[in-house]
Coordinates of C-alpha atoms in Angstrom, one line a residue:
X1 CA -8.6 9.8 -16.0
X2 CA -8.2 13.2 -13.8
X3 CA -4.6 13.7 -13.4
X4 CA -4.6 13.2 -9.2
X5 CA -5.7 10.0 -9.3
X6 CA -3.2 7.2 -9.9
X7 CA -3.0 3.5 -8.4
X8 CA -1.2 3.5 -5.1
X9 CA -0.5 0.8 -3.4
X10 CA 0.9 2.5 -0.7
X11 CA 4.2 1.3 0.9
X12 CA 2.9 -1.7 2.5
X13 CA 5.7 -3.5 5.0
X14 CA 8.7 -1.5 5.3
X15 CA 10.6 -4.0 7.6
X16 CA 13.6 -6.2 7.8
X17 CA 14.4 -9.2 10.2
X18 CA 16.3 -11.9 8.9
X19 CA 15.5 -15.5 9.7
X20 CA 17.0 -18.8 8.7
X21 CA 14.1 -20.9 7.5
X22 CA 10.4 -19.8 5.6
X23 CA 7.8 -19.1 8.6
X24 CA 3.6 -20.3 9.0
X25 CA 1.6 -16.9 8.2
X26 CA 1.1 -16.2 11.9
X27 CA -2.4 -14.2 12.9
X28 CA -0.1 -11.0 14.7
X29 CA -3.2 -8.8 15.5
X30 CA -6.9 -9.3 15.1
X31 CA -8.9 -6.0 16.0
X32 CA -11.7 -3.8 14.8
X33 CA -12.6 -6.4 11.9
X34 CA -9.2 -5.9 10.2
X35 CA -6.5 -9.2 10.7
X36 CA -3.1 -8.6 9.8
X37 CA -1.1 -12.0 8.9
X38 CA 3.4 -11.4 9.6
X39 CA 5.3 -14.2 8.0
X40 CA 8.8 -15.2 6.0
X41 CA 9.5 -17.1 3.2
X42 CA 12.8 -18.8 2.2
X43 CA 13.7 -17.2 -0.7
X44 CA 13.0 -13.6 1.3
X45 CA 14.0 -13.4 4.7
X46 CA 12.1 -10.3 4.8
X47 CA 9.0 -9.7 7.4
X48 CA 6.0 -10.2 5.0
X49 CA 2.7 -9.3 5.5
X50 CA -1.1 -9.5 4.6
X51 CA -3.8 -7.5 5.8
X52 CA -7.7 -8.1 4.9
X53 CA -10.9 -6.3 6.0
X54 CA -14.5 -5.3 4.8
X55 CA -16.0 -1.8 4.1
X56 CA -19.8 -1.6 3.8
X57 CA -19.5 0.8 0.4
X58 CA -19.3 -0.7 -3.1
X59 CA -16.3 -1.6 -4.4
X60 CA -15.2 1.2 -7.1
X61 CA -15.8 3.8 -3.8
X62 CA -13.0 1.7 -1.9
X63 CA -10.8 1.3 -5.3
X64 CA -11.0 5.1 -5.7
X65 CA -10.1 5.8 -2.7
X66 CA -6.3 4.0 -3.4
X67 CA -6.3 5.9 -6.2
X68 CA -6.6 9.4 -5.4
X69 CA -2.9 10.1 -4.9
X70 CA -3.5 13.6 -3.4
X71 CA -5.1 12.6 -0.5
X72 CA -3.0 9.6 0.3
X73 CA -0.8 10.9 2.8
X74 CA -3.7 11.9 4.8
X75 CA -4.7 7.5 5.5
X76 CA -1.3 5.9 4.7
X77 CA 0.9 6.0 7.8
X78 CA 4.4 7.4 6.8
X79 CA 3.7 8.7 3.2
X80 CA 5.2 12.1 3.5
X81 CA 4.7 13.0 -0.1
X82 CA 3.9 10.7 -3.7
X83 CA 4.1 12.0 -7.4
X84 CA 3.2 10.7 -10.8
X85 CA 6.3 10.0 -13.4
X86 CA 4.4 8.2 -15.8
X87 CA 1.1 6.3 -16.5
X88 CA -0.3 4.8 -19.6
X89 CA -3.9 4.2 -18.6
X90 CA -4.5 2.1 -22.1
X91 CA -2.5 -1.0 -20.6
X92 CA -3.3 0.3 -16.8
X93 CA 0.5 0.9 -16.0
X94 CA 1.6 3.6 -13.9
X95 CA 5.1 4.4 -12.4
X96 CA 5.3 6.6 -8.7
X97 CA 7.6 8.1 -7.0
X98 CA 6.9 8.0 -3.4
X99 CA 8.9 9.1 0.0
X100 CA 8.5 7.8 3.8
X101 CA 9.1 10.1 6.8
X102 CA 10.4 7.9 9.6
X103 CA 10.6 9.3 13.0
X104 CA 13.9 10.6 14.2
X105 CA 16.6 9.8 14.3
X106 CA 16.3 7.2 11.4
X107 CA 16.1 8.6 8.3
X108 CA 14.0 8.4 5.5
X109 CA 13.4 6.5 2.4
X110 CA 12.1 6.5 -1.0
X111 CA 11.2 4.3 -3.5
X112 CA 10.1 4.7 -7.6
X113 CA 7.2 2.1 -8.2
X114 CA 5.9 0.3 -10.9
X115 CA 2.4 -0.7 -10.8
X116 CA -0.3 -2.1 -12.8
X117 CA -4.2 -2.3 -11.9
X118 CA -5.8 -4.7 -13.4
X119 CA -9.8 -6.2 -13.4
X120 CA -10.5 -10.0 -13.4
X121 CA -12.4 -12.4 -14.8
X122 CA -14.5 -12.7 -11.4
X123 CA -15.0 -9.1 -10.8
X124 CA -12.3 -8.4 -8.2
X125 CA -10.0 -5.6 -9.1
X126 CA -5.8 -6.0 -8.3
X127 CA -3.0 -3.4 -8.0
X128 CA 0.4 -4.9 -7.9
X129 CA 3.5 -2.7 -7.5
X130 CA 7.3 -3.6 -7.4
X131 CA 10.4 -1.6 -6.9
X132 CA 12.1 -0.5 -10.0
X133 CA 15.2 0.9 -10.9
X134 CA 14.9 4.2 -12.1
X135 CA 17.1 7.1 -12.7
X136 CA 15.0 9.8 -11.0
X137 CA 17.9 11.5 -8.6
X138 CA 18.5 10.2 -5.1
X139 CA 17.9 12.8 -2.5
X140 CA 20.2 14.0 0.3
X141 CA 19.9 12.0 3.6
X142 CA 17.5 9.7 1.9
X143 CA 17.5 6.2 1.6
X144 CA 16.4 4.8 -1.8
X145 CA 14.6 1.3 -1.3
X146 CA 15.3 -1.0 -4.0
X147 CA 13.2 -4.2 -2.4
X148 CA 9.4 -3.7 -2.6
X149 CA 6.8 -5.7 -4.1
X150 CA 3.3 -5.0 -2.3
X151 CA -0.7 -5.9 -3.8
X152 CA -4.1 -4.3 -3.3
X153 CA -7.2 -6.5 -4.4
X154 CA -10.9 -5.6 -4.2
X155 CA -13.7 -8.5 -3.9
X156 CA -17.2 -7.6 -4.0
X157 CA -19.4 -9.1 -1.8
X158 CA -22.5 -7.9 -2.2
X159 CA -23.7 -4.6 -3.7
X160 CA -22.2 -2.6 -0.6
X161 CA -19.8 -4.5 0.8
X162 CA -16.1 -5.0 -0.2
X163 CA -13.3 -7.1 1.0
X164 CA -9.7 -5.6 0.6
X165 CA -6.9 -7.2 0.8
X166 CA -3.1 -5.5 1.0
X167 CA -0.2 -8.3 1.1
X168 CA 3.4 -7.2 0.5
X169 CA 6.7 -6.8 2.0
X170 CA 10.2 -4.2 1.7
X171 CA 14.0 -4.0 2.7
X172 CA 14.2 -0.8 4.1
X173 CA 17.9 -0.7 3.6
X174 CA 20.1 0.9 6.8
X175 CA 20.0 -0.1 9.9
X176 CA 16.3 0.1 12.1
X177 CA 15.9 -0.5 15.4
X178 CA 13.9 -3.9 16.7
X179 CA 11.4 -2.5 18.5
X180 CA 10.4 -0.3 15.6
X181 CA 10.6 -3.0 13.1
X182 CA 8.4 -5.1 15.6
X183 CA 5.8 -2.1 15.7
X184 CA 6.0 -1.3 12.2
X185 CA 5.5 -4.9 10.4
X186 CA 2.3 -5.4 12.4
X187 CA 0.6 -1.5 13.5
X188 CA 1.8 -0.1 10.2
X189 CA -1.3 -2.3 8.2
X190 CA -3.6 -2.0 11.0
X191 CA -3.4 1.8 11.2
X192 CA -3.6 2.2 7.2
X193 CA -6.5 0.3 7.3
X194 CA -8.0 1.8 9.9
X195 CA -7.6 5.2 8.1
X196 CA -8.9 4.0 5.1
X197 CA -12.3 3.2 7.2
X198 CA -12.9 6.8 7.5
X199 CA -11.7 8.0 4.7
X200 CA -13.9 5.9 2.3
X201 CA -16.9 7.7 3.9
X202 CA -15.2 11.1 2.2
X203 CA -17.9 13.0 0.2
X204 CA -15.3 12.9 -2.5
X205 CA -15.8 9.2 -3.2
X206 CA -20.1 9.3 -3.1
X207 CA -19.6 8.9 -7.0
X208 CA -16.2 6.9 -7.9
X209 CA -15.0 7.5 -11.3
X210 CA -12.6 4.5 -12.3
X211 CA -10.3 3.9 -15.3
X212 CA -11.9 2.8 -18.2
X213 CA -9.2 -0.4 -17.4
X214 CA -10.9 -1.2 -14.0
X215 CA -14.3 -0.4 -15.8

């Protein structure tokens, strides 16, 4: 596997609102065939969400696209930068270390991931990514996140068509204003997505090269 190409499960909700009781998934924004889903649990009263959509390319063109790690800040809102620490592509393991810019004045974050890509018995493929502790050094005037747990998963559909799913949630740690927690837990998704729609059509991913572990 080519060096700049690594699972990333990029940063999916970045947002904090603390509720009292678990929440209904509640449809927040239905637009452009992509639906994002906002909801709370009651074991983390952190904004949670899931975001689903179809792209008329096979699936290993929309699983490669996740996976080239160079090219990720150019669909992911926020990603300012994201670098391989480890990866053991025998067991499909990988560990990243990835950081947010947030507009001013709030400042930004970081987060060290471990993920693991997986394919299933029915064809889908799944990438799913926690938080870990790790004892790469903390920056200057940046917050490490130590909440984060976020999922990609591929379903064919037919021979070009693909559904992908992204579900997952973080404490962003410090404090954030409302109205950009309110923007972020719903437009965040919906813009990534939207990104992705063009980028899939890249030339770079006409002939997807996959992990022998996704193969």
């Amino acid at each position: 596997m080519n060096k700049k190409h690594i699972v990333l499960a990029t940063l999916l909700s970045l947002t904090s609102f603390v509720v009292t009781a678990a929440e209904a998934p509640k449809l927040s924004l239905h637009r452009n065939n992509i639906k994002v889903w906002t909801y709370q649990t009651e074991n983390n009263p952190v904004f949670q969400y899931k975001a689903e959509t179809t792209f008329d390319v096979p699936l290993e063109r929309a699983v490669a696209v996740v996976l080239d790690v160079e090219r990720t800040p150019q669909w992911v809102p926020y990603v300012g930068k994201a670098q391989l620490l480890s990866r053991d592509e025998k067991k499909g393991e990988f560990t990243l270390y990835m950081v947010l810019d947030f507009p001013f004045p709030l400042k930004d974050r970081d987060v060290v991931i471990k993920g693991k890509m997986t394919k299933n018995a029915d064809g889908s493929i799944s990438i799913k990514n926690n938080a870990v502790q790790n004892n790469y050094p903390e920056q200057p005037d940046i917050i490490r996140l130590t909440k984060y747990a976020g999922d990609w998963t591929f379903q064919k559909l037919a021979n070009n068509k693909v559904k992908v799913t992204t579900t997952g949630y973080a404490d962003p740690a410090g404090a954030i204003p409302l109205s950009f927690v309110n923007m972020f837990v719903q437009q965040q998704p919906y813009q990534m997505l939207m990104k992705m729609k063009k980028e899939i059509y890249n030339p770079l991913y006409a002939q997807p090269k996959l992990p022998d572990v996704l193969k």
